[in-house]
mmCIF file of C-alpha atoms in Angstrom:
data_model
loop_
_atom_site.group_PDB
_atom_site.id
_atom_site.type_symbol
_atom_site.label_atom_id
_atom_site.label_comp_id
_atom_site.label_asym_id
_atom_site.label_seq_id
_atom_site.Cartn_x
_atom_site.Cartn_y
_atom_site.Cartn_z
ATOM 1 C CA UNK A 1 21.764 -8.827 8.740
ATOM 2 C CA UNK A 2 19.278 -6.799 6.670
ATOM 3 C CA UNK A 3 15.628 -7.648 7.262
ATOM 4 C CA UNK A 4 12.770 -6.258 5.202
ATOM 5 C CA UNK A 5 9.110 -6.322 6.191
ATOM 6 C CA UNK A 6 6.786 -6.220 3.196
ATOM 7 C CA UNK A 7 3.177 -5.066 3.674
ATOM 8 C CA UNK A 8 0.514 -7.229 1.994
ATOM 9 C CA UNK A 9 -2.779 -5.459 1.392
ATOM 10 C CA UNK A 10 -6.112 -7.116 0.499
ATOM 11 C CA UNK A 11 -9.127 -5.653 -1.243
ATOM 12 C CA UNK A 12 -12.301 -6.956 -2.832
ATOM 13 C CA UNK A 13 -12.005 -6.066 -6.499
ATOM 14 C CA UNK A 14 -9.784 -2.932 -6.210
ATOM 15 C CA UNK A 15 -6.307 -4.458 -6.068
ATOM 16 C CA UNK A 16 -5.269 -3.687 -9.652
ATOM 17 C CA UNK A 17 -6.474 -0.068 -9.524
ATOM 18 C CA UNK A 18 -4.948 0.485 -6.086
ATOM 19 C CA UNK A 19 -1.586 -1.070 -6.965
ATOM 20 C CA UNK A 20 -1.385 0.958 -10.195
ATOM 21 C CA UNK A 21 -2.102 4.081 -8.127
ATOM 22 C CA UNK A 22 0.659 3.170 -5.662
ATOM 23 C CA UNK A 23 3.030 2.641 -8.581
ATOM 24 C CA UNK A 24 2.190 6.151 -9.872
ATOM 25 C CA UNK A 25 3.046 7.545 -6.412
ATOM 26 C CA UNK A 26 5.970 5.388 -5.311
ATOM 27 C CA UNK A 27 7.461 4.392 -8.681
ATOM 28 C CA UNK A 28 8.931 0.958 -9.130
ATOM 29 C CA UNK A 29 8.023 -2.151 -11.128
ATOM 30 C CA UNK A 30 4.603 -3.736 -10.758
ATOM 31 C CA UNK A 31 3.842 -7.377 -11.497
ATOM 32 C CA UNK A 32 0.277 -8.715 -11.459
ATOM 33 C CA UNK A 33 -1.085 -12.272 -11.599
ATOM 34 C CA UNK A 34 -4.843 -12.747 -11.892
ATOM 35 C CA UNK A 35 -7.019 -15.652 -10.766
ATOM 36 C CA UNK A 36 -7.545 -16.411 -14.478
ATOM 37 C CA UNK A 37 -3.795 -16.876 -14.831
ATOM 38 C CA UNK A 38 -3.979 -19.635 -12.182
ATOM 39 C CA UNK A 39 -7.072 -21.522 -13.275
ATOM 40 C CA UNK A 40 -9.908 -19.079 -12.508
ATOM 41 C CA UNK A 41 -13.224 -20.867 -12.014
ATOM 42 C CA UNK A 42 -11.455 -24.204 -11.535
ATOM 43 C CA UNK A 43 -10.106 -22.673 -8.305
ATOM 44 C CA UNK A 44 -13.642 -21.864 -7.155
ATOM 45 C CA UNK A 45 -13.423 -18.200 -8.165
ATOM 46 C CA UNK A 46 -16.636 -16.718 -9.576
ATOM 47 C CA UNK A 47 -16.616 -15.989 -13.300
ATOM 48 C CA UNK A 48 -17.105 -12.293 -12.503
ATOM 49 C CA UNK A 49 -13.926 -12.337 -10.383
ATOM 50 C CA UNK A 50 -11.450 -14.301 -12.519
ATOM 51 C CA UNK A 51 -9.766 -11.098 -13.696
ATOM 52 C CA UNK A 52 -9.218 -9.958 -10.115
ATOM 53 C CA UNK A 53 -5.684 -9.932 -8.762
ATOM 54 C CA UNK A 54 -4.487 -13.144 -7.120
ATOM 55 C CA UNK A 55 -1.108 -11.603 -6.328
ATOM 56 C CA UNK A 56 0.679 -8.372 -7.134
ATOM 57 C CA UNK A 57 4.048 -7.003 -6.132
ATOM 58 C CA UNK A 58 5.332 -3.435 -6.458
ATOM 59 C CA UNK A 59 9.117 -3.434 -6.198
ATOM 60 C CA UNK A 60 10.100 0.136 -5.354
ATOM 61 C CA UNK A 61 13.635 -0.507 -4.143
ATOM 62 C CA UNK A 62 15.704 -3.349 -2.650
ATOM 63 C CA UNK A 63 14.115 -2.570 0.742
ATOM 64 C CA UNK A 64 10.591 -1.465 -0.284
ATOM 65 C CA UNK A 65 8.177 -4.091 -1.628
ATOM 66 C CA UNK A 66 4.410 -3.571 -1.430
ATOM 67 C CA UNK A 67 2.215 -6.558 -2.226
ATOM 68 C CA UNK A 68 -1.516 -6.930 -2.672
ATOM 69 C CA UNK A 69 -4.393 -9.096 -3.803
ATOM 70 C CA UNK A 70 -8.173 -9.283 -4.095
ATOM 71 C CA UNK A 71 -10.160 -11.337 -1.607
ATOM 72 C CA UNK A 72 -12.599 -13.369 -3.756
ATOM 73 C CA UNK A 73 -16.158 -13.836 -2.555
ATOM 74 C CA UNK A 74 -15.829 -17.639 -2.124
ATOM 75 C CA UNK A 75 -13.256 -17.060 0.637
ATOM 76 C CA UNK A 76 -15.043 -16.531 3.979
ATOM 77 C CA UNK A 77 -14.721 -13.236 5.781
ATOM 78 C CA UNK A 78 -13.888 -9.703 4.753
ATOM 79 C CA UNK A 79 -10.463 -8.326 3.874
ATOM 80 C CA UNK A 80 -8.704 -7.158 7.008
ATOM 81 C CA UNK A 81 -8.312 -3.513 7.883
ATOM 82 C CA UNK A 82 -5.041 -2.467 6.306
ATOM 83 C CA UNK A 83 -2.331 -0.201 7.620
ATOM 84 C CA UNK A 84 1.027 0.610 6.117
ATOM 85 C CA UNK A 85 3.707 2.439 8.080
ATOM 86 C CA UNK A 86 6.622 4.072 6.311
ATOM 87 C CA UNK A 87 9.507 5.658 8.182
ATOM 88 C CA UNK A 88 12.816 6.938 7.069
ATOM 89 C CA UNK A 89 15.756 9.155 7.961
ATOM 90 C CA UNK A 90 15.819 12.915 7.511
ATOM 91 C CA UNK A 91 17.980 12.557 4.377
ATOM 92 C CA UNK A 92 15.071 10.701 2.671
ATOM 93 C CA UNK A 93 12.597 13.402 3.676
ATOM 94 C CA UNK A 94 12.088 14.789 0.163
ATOM 95 C CA UNK A 95 11.175 11.349 -1.200
ATOM 96 C CA UNK A 96 8.866 10.572 1.736
ATOM 97 C CA UNK A 97 7.153 13.975 1.418
ATOM 98 C CA UNK A 98 6.612 13.357 -2.296
ATOM 99 C CA UNK A 99 5.082 9.956 -1.530
ATOM 100 C CA UNK A 100 2.850 11.546 1.103
ATOM 101 C CA UNK A 101 1.660 14.192 -1.353
ATOM 102 C CA UNK A 102 0.838 11.491 -3.922
ATOM 103 C CA UNK A 103 -1.041 9.389 -1.393
ATOM 104 C CA UNK A 104 -3.230 12.361 -0.344
ATOM 105 C CA UNK A 105 -5.008 12.222 -3.749
ATOM 106 C CA UNK A 106 -8.591 11.331 -2.783
ATOM 107 C CA UNK A 107 -7.510 10.568 0.780
ATOM 108 C CA UNK A 108 -8.848 11.617 4.163
ATOM 109 C CA UNK A 109 -5.947 13.172 6.069
ATOM 110 C CA UNK A 110 -6.300 12.380 9.751
ATOM 111 C CA UNK A 111 -3.020 14.003 10.783
ATOM 112 C CA UNK A 112 -1.170 16.333 8.414
ATOM 113 C CA UNK A 113 2.495 15.529 7.823
ATOM 114 C CA UNK A 114 4.087 18.067 10.108
ATOM 115 C CA UNK A 115 6.610 18.331 12.938
ATOM 116 C CA UNK A 116 5.648 16.107 15.881
ATOM 117 C CA UNK A 117 6.371 16.618 19.596
ATOM 118 C CA UNK A 118 9.051 13.856 19.484
ATOM 119 C CA UNK A 119 11.117 15.743 16.905
ATOM 120 C CA UNK A 120 10.172 13.828 13.756
ATOM 121 C CA UNK A 121 7.642 14.775 11.098
ATOM 122 C CA UNK A 122 4.552 12.543 11.203
ATOM 123 C CA UNK A 123 1.296 12.211 9.278
ATOM 124 C CA UNK A 124 -1.628 9.784 8.974
ATOM 125 C CA UNK A 125 -4.188 9.381 6.200
ATOM 126 C CA UNK A 126 -6.762 6.921 4.884
ATOM 127 C CA UNK A 127 -6.290 6.641 1.095
ATOM 128 C CA UNK A 128 -9.046 6.361 -1.493
ATOM 129 C CA UNK A 129 -8.764 2.555 -1.285
ATOM 130 C CA UNK A 130 -9.413 2.421 2.463
ATOM 131 C CA UNK A 131 -5.790 1.818 3.471
ATOM 132 C CA UNK A 132 -4.378 3.697 6.479
ATOM 133 C CA UNK A 133 -0.892 5.105 5.896
ATOM 134 C CA UNK A 134 1.411 6.379 8.640
ATOM 135 C CA UNK A 135 4.461 8.336 7.459
ATOM 136 C CA UNK A 136 7.304 9.262 9.814
ATOM 137 C CA UNK A 137 10.392 11.237 8.795
ATOM 138 C CA UNK A 138 13.143 11.282 11.420
ATOM 139 C CA UNK A 139 14.189 14.712 12.645
ATOM 140 C CA UNK A 140 17.569 16.106 11.766
ATOM 141 C CA UNK A 141 20.320 14.559 13.913
ATOM 142 C CA UNK A 142 21.263 16.665 16.919
ATOM 143 C CA UNK A 143 24.877 17.388 17.315
#
């Protein structure tokens, strides 16, 4: 059985810009639905927020789907702190390193992507949209 977990990130007014940035880094096909597409102010969304993203999906591959939306002001609370973890085998290291490099644009790197004590390469950053990313690349198989 193949199971995929798909991160869903929330912002307040930055979803379109963030998801377009992630598409520029990760590639894939992006679909976006706004609150206006679904009734806008009739849903209780402020006029100034009807063009915000109600739902977006970035399909990078059959196993990588990143989703996101804006958290309109009429919904109580703040968007949750977001964290996305990406891990892959050594043979996908070039792709994962390229994604890491793209994500560092405007980011605060908390842990550079470098060899870790457990044998993998590991890095952590907070991107320019406030999302924490953890990237882990498995070490080369021993044998």
